[in-house]
CSV table of C-alpha atoms in Angstrom, one decimal:
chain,number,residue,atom,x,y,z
A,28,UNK,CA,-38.1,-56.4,74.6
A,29,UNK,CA,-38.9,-55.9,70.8
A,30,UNK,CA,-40.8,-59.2,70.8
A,31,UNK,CA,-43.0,-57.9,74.0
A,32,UNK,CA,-43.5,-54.3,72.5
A,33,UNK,CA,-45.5,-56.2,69.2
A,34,UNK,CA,-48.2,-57.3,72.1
A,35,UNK,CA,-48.3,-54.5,74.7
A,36,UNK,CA,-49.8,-55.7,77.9
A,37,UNK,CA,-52.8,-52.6,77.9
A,38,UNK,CA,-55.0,-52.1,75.4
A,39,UNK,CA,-54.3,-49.8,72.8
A,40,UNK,CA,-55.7,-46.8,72.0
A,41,UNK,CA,-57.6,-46.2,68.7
A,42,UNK,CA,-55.1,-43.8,67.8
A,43,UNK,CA,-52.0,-46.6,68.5
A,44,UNK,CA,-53.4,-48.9,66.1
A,45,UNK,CA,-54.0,-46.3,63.3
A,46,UNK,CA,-50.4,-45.3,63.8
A,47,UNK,CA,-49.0,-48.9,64.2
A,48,UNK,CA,-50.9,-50.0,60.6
A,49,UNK,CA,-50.7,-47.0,58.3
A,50,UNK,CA,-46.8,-45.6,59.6
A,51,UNK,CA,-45.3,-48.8,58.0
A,52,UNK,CA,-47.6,-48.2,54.7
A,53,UNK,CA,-46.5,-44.6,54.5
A,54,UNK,CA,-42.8,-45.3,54.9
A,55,UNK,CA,-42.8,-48.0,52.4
A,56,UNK,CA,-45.2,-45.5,50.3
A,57,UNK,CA,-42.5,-42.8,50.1
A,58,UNK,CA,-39.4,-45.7,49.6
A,59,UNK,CA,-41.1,-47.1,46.9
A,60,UNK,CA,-42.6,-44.0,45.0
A,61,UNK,CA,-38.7,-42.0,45.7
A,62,UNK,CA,-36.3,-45.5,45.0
A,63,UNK,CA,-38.4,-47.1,42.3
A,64,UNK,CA,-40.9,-45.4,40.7
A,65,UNK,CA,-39.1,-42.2,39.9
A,66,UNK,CA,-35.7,-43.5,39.4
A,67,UNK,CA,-37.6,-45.6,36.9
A,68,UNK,CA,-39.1,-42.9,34.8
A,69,UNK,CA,-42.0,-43.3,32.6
A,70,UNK,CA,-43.8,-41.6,29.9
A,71,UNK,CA,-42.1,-38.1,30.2
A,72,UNK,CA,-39.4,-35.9,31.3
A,73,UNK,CA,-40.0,-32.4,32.7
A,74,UNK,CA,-36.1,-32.6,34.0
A,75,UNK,CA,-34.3,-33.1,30.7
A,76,UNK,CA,-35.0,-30.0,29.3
A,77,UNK,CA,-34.4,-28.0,32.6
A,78,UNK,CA,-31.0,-29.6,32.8
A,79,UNK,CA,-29.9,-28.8,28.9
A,80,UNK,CA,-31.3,-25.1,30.0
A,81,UNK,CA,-29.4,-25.1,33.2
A,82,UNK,CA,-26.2,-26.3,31.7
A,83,UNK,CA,-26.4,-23.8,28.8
A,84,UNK,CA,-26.7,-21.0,30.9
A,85,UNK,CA,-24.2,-22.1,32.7
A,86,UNK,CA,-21.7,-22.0,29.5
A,87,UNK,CA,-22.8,-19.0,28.0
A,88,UNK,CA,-25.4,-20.5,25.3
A,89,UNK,CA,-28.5,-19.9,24.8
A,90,UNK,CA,-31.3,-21.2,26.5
A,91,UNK,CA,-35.0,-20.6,24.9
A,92,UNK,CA,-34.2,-22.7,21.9
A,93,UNK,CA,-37.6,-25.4,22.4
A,94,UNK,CA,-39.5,-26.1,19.1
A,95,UNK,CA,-43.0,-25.8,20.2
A,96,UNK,CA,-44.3,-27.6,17.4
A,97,UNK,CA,-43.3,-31.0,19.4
A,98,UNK,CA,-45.5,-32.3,22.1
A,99,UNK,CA,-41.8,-33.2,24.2
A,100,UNK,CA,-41.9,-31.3,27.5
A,101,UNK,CA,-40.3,-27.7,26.7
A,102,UNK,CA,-38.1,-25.1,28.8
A,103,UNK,CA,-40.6,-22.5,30.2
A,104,UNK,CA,-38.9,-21.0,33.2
A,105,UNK,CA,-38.1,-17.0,33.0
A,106,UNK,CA,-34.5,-16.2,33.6
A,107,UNK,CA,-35.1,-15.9,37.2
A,108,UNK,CA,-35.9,-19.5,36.9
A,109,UNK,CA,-32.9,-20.3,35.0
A,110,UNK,CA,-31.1,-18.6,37.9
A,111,UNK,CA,-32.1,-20.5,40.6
A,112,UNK,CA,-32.0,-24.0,38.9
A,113,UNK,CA,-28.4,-23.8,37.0
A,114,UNK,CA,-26.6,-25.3,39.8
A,115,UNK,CA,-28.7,-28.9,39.3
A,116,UNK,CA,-26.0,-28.4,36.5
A,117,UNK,CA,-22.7,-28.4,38.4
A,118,UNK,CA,-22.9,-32.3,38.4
A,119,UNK,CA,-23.8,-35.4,35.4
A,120,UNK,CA,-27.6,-35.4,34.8
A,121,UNK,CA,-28.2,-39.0,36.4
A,122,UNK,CA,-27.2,-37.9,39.7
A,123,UNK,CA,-28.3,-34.4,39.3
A,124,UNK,CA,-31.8,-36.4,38.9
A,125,UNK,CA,-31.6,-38.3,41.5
A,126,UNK,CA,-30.9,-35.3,44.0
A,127,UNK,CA,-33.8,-33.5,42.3
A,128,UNK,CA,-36.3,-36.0,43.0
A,129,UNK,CA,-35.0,-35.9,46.8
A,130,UNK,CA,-35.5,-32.4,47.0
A,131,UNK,CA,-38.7,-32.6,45.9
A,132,UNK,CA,-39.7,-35.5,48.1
A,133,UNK,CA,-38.6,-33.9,51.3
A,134,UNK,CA,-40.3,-30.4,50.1
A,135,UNK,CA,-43.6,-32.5,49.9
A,136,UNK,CA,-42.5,-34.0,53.4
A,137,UNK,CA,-41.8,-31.0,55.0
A,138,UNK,CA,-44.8,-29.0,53.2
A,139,UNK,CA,-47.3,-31.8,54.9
A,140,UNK,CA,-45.2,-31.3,58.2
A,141,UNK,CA,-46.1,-27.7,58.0
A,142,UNK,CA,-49.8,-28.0,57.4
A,143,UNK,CA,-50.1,-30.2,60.3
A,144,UNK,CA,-48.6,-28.0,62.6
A,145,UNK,CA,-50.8,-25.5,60.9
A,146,UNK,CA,-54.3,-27.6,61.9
A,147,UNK,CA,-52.5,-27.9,65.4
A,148,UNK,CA,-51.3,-31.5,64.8
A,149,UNK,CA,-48.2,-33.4,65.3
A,150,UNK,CA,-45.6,-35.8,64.3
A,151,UNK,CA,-47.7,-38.3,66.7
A,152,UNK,CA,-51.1,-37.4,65.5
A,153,UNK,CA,-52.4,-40.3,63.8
A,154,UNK,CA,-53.5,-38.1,61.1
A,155,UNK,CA,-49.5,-37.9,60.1
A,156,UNK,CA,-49.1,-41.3,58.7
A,157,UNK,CA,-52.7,-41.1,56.7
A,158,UNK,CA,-51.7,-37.3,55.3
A,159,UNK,CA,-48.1,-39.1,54.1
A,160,UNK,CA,-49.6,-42.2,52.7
A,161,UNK,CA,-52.8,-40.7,50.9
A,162,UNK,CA,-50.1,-37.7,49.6
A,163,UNK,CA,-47.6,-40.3,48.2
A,164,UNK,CA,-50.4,-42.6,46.7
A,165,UNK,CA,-51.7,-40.0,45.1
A,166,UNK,CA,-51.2,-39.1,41.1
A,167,UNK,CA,-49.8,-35.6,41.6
A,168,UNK,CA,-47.0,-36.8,43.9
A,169,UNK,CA,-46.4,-39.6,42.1
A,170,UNK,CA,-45.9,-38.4,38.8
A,171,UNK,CA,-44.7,-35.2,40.3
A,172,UNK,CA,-41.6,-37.5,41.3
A,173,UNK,CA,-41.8,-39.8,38.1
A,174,UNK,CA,-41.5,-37.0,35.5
A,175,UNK,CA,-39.4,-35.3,38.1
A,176,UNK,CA,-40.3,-31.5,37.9
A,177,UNK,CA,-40.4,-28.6,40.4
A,178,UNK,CA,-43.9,-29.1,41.6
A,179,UNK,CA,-42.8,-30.4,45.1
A,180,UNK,CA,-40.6,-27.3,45.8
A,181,UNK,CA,-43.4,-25.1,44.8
A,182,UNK,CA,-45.6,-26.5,47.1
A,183,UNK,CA,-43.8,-26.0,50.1
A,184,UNK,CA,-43.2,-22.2,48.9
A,185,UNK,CA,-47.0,-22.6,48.9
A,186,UNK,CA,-47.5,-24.0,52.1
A,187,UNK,CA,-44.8,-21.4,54.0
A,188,UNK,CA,-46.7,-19.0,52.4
A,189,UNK,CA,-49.7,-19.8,54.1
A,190,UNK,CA,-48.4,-20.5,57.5
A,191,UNK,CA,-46.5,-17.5,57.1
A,192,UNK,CA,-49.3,-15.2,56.3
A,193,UNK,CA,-51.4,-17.0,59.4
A,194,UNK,CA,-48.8,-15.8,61.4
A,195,UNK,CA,-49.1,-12.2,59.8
A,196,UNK,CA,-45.2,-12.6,58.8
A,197,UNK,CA,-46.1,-10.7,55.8
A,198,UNK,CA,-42.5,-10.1,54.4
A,199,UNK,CA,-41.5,-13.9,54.6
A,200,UNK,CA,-44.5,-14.6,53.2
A,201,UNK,CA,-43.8,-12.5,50.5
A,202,UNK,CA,-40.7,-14.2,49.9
A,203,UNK,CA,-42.4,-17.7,49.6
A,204,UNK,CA,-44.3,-16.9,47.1
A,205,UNK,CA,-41.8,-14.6,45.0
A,206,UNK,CA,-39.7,-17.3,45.0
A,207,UNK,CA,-42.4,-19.6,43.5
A,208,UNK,CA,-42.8,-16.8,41.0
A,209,UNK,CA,-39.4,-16.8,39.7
A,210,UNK,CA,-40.0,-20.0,38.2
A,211,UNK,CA,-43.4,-20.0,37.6
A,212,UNK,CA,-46.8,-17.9,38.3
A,213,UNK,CA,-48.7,-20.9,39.4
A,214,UNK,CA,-49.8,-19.5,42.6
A,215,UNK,CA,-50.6,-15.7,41.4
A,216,UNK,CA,-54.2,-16.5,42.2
A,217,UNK,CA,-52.9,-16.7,45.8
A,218,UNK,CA,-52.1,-13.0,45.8
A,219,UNK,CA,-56.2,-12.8,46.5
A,220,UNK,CA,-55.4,-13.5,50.1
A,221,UNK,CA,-53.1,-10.9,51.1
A,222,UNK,CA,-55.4,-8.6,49.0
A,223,UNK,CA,-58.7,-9.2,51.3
A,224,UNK,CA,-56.6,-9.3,54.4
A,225,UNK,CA,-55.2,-6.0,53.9
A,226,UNK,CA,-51.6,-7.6,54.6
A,227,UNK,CA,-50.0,-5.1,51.8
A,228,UNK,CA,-46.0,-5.9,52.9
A,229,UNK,CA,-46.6,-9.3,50.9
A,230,UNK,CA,-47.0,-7.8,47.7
A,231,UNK,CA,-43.7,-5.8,48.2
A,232,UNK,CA,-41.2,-9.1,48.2
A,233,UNK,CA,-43.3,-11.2,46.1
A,234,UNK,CA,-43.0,-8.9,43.5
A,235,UNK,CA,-39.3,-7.4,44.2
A,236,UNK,CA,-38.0,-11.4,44.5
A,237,UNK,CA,-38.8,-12.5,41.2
A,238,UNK,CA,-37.7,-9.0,39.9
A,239,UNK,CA,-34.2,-8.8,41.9
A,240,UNK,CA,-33.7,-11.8,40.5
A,241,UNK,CA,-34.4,-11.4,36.6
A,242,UNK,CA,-32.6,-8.3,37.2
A,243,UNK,CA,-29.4,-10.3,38.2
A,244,UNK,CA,-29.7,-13.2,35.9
A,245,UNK,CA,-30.8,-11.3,32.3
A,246,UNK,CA,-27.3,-9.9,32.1
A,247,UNK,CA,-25.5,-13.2,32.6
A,248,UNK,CA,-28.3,-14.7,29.9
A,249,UNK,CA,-27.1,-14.6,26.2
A,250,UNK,CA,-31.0,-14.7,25.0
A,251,UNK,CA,-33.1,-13.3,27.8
A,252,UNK,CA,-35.1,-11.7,25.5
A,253,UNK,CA,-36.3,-15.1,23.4
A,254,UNK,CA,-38.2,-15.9,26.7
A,255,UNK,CA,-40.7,-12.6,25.9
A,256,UNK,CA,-40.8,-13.2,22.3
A,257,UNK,CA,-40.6,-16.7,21.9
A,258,UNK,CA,-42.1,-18.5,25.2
A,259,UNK,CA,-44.3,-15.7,26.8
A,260,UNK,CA,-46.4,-16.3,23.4
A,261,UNK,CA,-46.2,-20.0,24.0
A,262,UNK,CA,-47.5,-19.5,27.4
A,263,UNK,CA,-50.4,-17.7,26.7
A,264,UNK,CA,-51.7,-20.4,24.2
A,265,UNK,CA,-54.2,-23.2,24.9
A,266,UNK,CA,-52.9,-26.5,23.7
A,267,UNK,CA,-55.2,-29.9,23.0
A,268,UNK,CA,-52.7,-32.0,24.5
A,269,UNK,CA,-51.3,-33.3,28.3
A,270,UNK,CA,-53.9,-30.4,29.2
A,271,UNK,CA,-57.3,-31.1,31.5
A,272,UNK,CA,-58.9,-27.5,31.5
A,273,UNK,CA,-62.0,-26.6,29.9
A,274,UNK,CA,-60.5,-25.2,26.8
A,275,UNK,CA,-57.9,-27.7,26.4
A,276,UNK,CA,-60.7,-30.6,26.3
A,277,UNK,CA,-62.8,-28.2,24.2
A,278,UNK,CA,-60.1,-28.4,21.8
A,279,UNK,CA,-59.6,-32.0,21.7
A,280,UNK,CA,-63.1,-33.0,21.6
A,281,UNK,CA,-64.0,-30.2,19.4
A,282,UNK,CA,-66.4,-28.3,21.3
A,283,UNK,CA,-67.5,-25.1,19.6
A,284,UNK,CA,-66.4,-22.3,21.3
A,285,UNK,CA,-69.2,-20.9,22.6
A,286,UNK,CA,-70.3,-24.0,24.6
A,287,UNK,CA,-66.5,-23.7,25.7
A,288,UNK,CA,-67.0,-20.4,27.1
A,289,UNK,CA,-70.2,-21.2,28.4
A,290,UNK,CA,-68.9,-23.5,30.8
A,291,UNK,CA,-65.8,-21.1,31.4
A,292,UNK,CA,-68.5,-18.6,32.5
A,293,UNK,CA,-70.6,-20.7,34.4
A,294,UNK,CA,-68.1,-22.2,36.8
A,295,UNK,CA,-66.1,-18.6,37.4
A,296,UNK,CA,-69.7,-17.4,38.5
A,297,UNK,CA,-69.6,-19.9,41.0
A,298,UNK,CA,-66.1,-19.1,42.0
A,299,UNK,CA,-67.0,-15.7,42.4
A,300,UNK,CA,-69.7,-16.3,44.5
A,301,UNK,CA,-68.1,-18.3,46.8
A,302,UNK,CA,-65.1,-16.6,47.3
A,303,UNK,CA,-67.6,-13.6,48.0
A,304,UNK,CA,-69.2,-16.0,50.9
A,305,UNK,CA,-65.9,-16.9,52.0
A,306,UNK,CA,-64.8,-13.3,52.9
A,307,UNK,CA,-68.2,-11.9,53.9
A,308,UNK,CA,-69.1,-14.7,56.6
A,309,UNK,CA,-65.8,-16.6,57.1
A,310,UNK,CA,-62.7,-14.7,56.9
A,311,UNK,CA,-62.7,-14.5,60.9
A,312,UNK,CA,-61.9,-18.0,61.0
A,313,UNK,CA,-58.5,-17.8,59.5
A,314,UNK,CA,-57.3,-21.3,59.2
A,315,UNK,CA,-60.6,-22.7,57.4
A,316,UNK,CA,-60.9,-19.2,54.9
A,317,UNK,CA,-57.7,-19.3,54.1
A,318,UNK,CA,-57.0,-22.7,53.0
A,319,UNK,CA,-60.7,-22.9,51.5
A,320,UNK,CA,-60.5,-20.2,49.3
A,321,UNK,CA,-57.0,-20.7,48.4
A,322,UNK,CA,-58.8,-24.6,47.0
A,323,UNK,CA,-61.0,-22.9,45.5
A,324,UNK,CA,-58.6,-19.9,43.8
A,325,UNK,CA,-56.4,-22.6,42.2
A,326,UNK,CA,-58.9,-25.3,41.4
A,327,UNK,CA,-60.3,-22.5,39.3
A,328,UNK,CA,-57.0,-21.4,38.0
A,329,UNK,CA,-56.4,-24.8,36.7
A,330,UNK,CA,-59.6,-25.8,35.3
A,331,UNK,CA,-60.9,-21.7,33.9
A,332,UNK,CA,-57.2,-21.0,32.5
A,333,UNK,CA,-55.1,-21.6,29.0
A,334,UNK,CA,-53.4,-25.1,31.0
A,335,UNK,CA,-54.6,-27.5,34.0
A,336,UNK,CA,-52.6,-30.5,34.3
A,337,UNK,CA,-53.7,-33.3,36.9
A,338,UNK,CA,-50.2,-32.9,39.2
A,339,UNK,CA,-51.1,-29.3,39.9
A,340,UNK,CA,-53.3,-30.8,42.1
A,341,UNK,CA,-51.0,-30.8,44.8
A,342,UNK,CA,-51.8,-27.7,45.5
A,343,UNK,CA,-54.9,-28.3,46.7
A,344,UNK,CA,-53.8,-30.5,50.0
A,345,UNK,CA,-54.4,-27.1,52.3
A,346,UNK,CA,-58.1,-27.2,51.4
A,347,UNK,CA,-58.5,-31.5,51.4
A,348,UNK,CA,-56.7,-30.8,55.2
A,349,UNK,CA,-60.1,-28.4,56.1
A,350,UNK,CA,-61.5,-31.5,56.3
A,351,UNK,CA,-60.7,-32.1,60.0
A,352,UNK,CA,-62.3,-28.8,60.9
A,353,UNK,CA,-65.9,-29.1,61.9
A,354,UNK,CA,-67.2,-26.3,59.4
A,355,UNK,CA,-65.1,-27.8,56.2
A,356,UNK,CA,-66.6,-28.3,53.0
A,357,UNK,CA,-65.1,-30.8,52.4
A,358,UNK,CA,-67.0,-33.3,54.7
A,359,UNK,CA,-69.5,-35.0,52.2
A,360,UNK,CA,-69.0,-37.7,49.8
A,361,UNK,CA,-69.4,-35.8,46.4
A,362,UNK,CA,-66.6,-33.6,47.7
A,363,UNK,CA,-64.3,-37.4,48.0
A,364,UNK,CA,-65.4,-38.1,44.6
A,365,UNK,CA,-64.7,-34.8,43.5
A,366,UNK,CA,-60.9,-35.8,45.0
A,367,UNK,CA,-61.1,-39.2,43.1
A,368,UNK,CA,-61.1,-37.5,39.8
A,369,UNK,CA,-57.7,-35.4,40.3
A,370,UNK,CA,-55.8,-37.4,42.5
A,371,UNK,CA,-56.1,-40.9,41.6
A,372,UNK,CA,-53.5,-42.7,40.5
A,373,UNK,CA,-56.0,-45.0,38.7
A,374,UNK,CA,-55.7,-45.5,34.6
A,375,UNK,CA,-59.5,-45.9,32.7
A,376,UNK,CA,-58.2,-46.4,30.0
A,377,UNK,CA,-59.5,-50.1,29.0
A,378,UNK,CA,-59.0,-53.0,25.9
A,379,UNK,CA,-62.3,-53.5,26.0
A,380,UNK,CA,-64.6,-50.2,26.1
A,381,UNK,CA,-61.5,-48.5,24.2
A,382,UNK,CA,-63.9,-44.9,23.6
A,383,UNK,CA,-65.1,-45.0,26.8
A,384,UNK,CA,-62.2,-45.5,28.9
A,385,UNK,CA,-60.6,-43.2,27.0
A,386,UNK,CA,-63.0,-40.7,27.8
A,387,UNK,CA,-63.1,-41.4,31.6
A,388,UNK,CA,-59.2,-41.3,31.5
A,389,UNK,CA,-58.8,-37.9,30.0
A,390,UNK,CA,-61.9,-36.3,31.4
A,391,UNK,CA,-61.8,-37.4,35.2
A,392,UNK,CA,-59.2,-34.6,36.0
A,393,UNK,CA,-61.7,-32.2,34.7
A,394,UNK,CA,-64.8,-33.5,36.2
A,395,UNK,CA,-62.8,-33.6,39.3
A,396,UNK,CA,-61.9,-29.9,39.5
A,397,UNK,CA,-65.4,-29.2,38.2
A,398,UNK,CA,-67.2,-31.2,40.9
A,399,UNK,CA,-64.7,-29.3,44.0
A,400,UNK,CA,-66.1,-26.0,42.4
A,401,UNK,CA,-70.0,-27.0,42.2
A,402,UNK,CA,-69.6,-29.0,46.3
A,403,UNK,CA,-68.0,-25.7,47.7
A,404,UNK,CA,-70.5,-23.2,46.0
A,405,UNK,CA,-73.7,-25.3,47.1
A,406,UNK,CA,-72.4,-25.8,50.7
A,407,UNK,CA,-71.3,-22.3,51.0
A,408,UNK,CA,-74.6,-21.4,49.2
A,409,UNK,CA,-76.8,-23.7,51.1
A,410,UNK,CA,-75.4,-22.6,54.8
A,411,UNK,CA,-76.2,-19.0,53.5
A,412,UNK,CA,-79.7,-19.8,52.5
A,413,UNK,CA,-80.2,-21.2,56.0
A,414,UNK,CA,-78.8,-18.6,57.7
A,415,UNK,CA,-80.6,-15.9,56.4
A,416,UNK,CA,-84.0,-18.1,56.8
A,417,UNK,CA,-83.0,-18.5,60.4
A,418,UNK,CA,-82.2,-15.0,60.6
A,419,UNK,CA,-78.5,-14.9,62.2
A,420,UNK,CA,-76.8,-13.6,58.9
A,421,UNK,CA,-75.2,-11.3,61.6
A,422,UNK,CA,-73.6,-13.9,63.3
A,423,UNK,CA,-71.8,-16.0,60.0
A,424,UNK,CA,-73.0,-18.6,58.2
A,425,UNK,CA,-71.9,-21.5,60.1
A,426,UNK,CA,-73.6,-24.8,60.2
A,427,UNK,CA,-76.2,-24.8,63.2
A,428,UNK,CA,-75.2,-27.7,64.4
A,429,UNK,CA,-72.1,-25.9,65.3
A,430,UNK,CA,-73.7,-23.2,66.9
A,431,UNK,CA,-74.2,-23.0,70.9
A,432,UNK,CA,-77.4,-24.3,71.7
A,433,UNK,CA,-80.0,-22.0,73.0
A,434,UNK,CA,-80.2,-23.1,76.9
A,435,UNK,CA,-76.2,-22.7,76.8
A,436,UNK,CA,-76.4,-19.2,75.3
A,437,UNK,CA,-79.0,-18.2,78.1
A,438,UNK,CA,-76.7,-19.6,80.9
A,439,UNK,CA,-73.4,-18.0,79.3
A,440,UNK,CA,-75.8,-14.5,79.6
A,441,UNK,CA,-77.1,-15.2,82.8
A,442,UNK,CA,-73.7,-15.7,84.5
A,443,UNK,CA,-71.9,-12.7,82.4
């Protein structure tokens, strides 16, 4: 039976093969990336210094103790933070690790779950095994996993905040998102969403989350306060190090700071306009505004803010997904090599062109997020050009290849 189920006696369908080649590649993806590589280690560890912080505020001691002058990964969750993560404590680090990473991994599973069901996919859909395989392949998984921090837990509070807020289940969503908040603010920018959409209950428990929590936790804290005086500061600096925004590359090659600014200036312009475009012509169609301009919200948050590191960029897998609508903007090439830059696990750094790879290496992450920004403002720009040259402004600014054809409008009137 197993033997006769390798060479079925119909053909297959497209689909079949797809599933029967990449499901294998995906499994042994996740196996390898969960069991080896992060087991392993390498280079860093964001979980060392969460665990010390854990453990001393489970014994009473204090916790913002970090000396920022190292470059070692430092302690920057609020007490709310420290609340939720102590009991990663209860048990020795090593297996305390190991649990972490598995958390994370089936977050990241059940996050890409959730956005297929959200594009009106499947488990069978061969689009599962490619989402899985190009997710776990990619840098911000992987090191996401090898350094072993939060960020895969943080994207499923992402991603059940958006399916959430689809579903106009504003007070869940709420939740999701405060919760992400009382570790860290990565996905404020998000808040942009229930702003435009006039869904006001989210704002009530992503707010009173993070605050009902820091409200039970500062008490049990024996230095709550060093986290205002000490890391808030930290937080709002720029650093030249481990840091792929504009400012932080300005600062490590030495740019001046005007030509910093410049480009700071530039590419918000460009996020401003096309989140305007977004909401003026496009905020009907839920699904493709809502996972675009939450791209392009955090794409700009990471490369326009004091810090943008390159595993952040799992946050972006809602807008890469847009790509199996017909009206993405994501479905040209420069938008792909866009992706390149800040998800590739691929090092440039070479023995041989030592300057040069060295500059591809620490640059691509920012030419990456810079290229998303510059595809989605001339596509969004370019469809409204041709729009309001064809004169249907009125109707959106959807691609007119998309729109009904003229005979099939006629008919639709005729027989109304």
């Amino acid at each position: 039976m197993f033997l006769s189920s390798l060479e079925p006696r119909t053909a297959r369908t497209t689909a079949d093969v797809v599933k029967a080649v990449v499901w294998p590649l995906a499994v042994l993806t996740v196996l390898h990336r969960v069991v080896i590589k992060a087991v392993n280690g390498f280079r860093t560890d964001d979980f060392t210094p969460v665990y010390n912080a854990a453990l001393a505020f489970l014994n009473r001691l204090p916790v913002y103790t970090a000396n920022f002058q190292w470059v070692d990964p430092h302690y920057l969750y609020p007490p709310s933070g420290t609340l939720l993560i102590s009991p990663i404590a209860v048990i020795d680090p090593e297996r305390s690790r190991w649990l972490f990473i598995v958390a994370n991994a089936v977050a990241i599973l059940i996050a890409l779950y959730l956005l297929l069901r959200m594009f009106g996919l499947r488990l069978d859909s061969p689009i599962a095994p490619i989402l899985v395989l190009g997710a776990f392949a990619s840098e911000t998984v992987t090191n996401t996993l090898v350094f072993t921090n939060i960020n895969g837990l943080v994207l499923l509070g992402e991603v059940a905040f958006l399916v959430l807020l689809l579903k106009r289940r504003d007070l869940w969503a709420g939740v999701m998102l405060g919760l992400t908040f009382a570790v860290k603010p990565i996905l404020a920018p998000l808040l942009f969403l229930p702003l435009v959409r006039g869904q006001w209950k989210v704002f009530l428990t992503a707010a009173g989350v993070p605050i009902a929590l820091n409200i039970i936790a500062w008490p049990l804290s024996v230095d709550a306060w060093d986290f205002v005086e000490l890391t808030v500061p930290y937080l709002l600096e720029s650093r030249d190090y481990f840091n792929s925004a504009i400012v932080g590359n300005g600062m490590y090659y030495g740019l001046p700071g005007w030509l910093v600014l410049g480009l700071r200036g530039v590419l918000a312009v460009l996020v401003a306009v096309s989140l305007w475009l977004l909401y003026r012509y496009c905020r009907n169609d839920e699904v493709f505004f809502v996972c675009t301009a939450t791209g392009v919200l955090l794409s700009a948050s990471f490369l326009l803010g004091s810090l943008g590191q390159m595993y952040y960029s799992m946050m972006l897998f809602p807008l890469l997904m847009t790509v199996l609508l017909p009206n993405s903007v994501m479905r040209n090439w420069p938008a792909w090599l866009a992706v390149y830059g800040f998800m590739s696990y691929d090092s440039w750094l070479s023995g041989r062109w030592v300057e040069a790879g060295r500059a591809a290496e620490y640059m691509k992450t920012t030419l990456g997020w810079s290229l998303l920004i510059i595809v989605i403002f001339a596509v969004l720009l370019d469809r409204y050009l041709a729009a309001r040259r064809e004169g249907r402004l009125d109707d959106g600014i959807e691609p007119s290849h998309l729109l009904p054809a003229a005979e099939d409008t006629d008919e639709v009137a005729a027989r109304a």
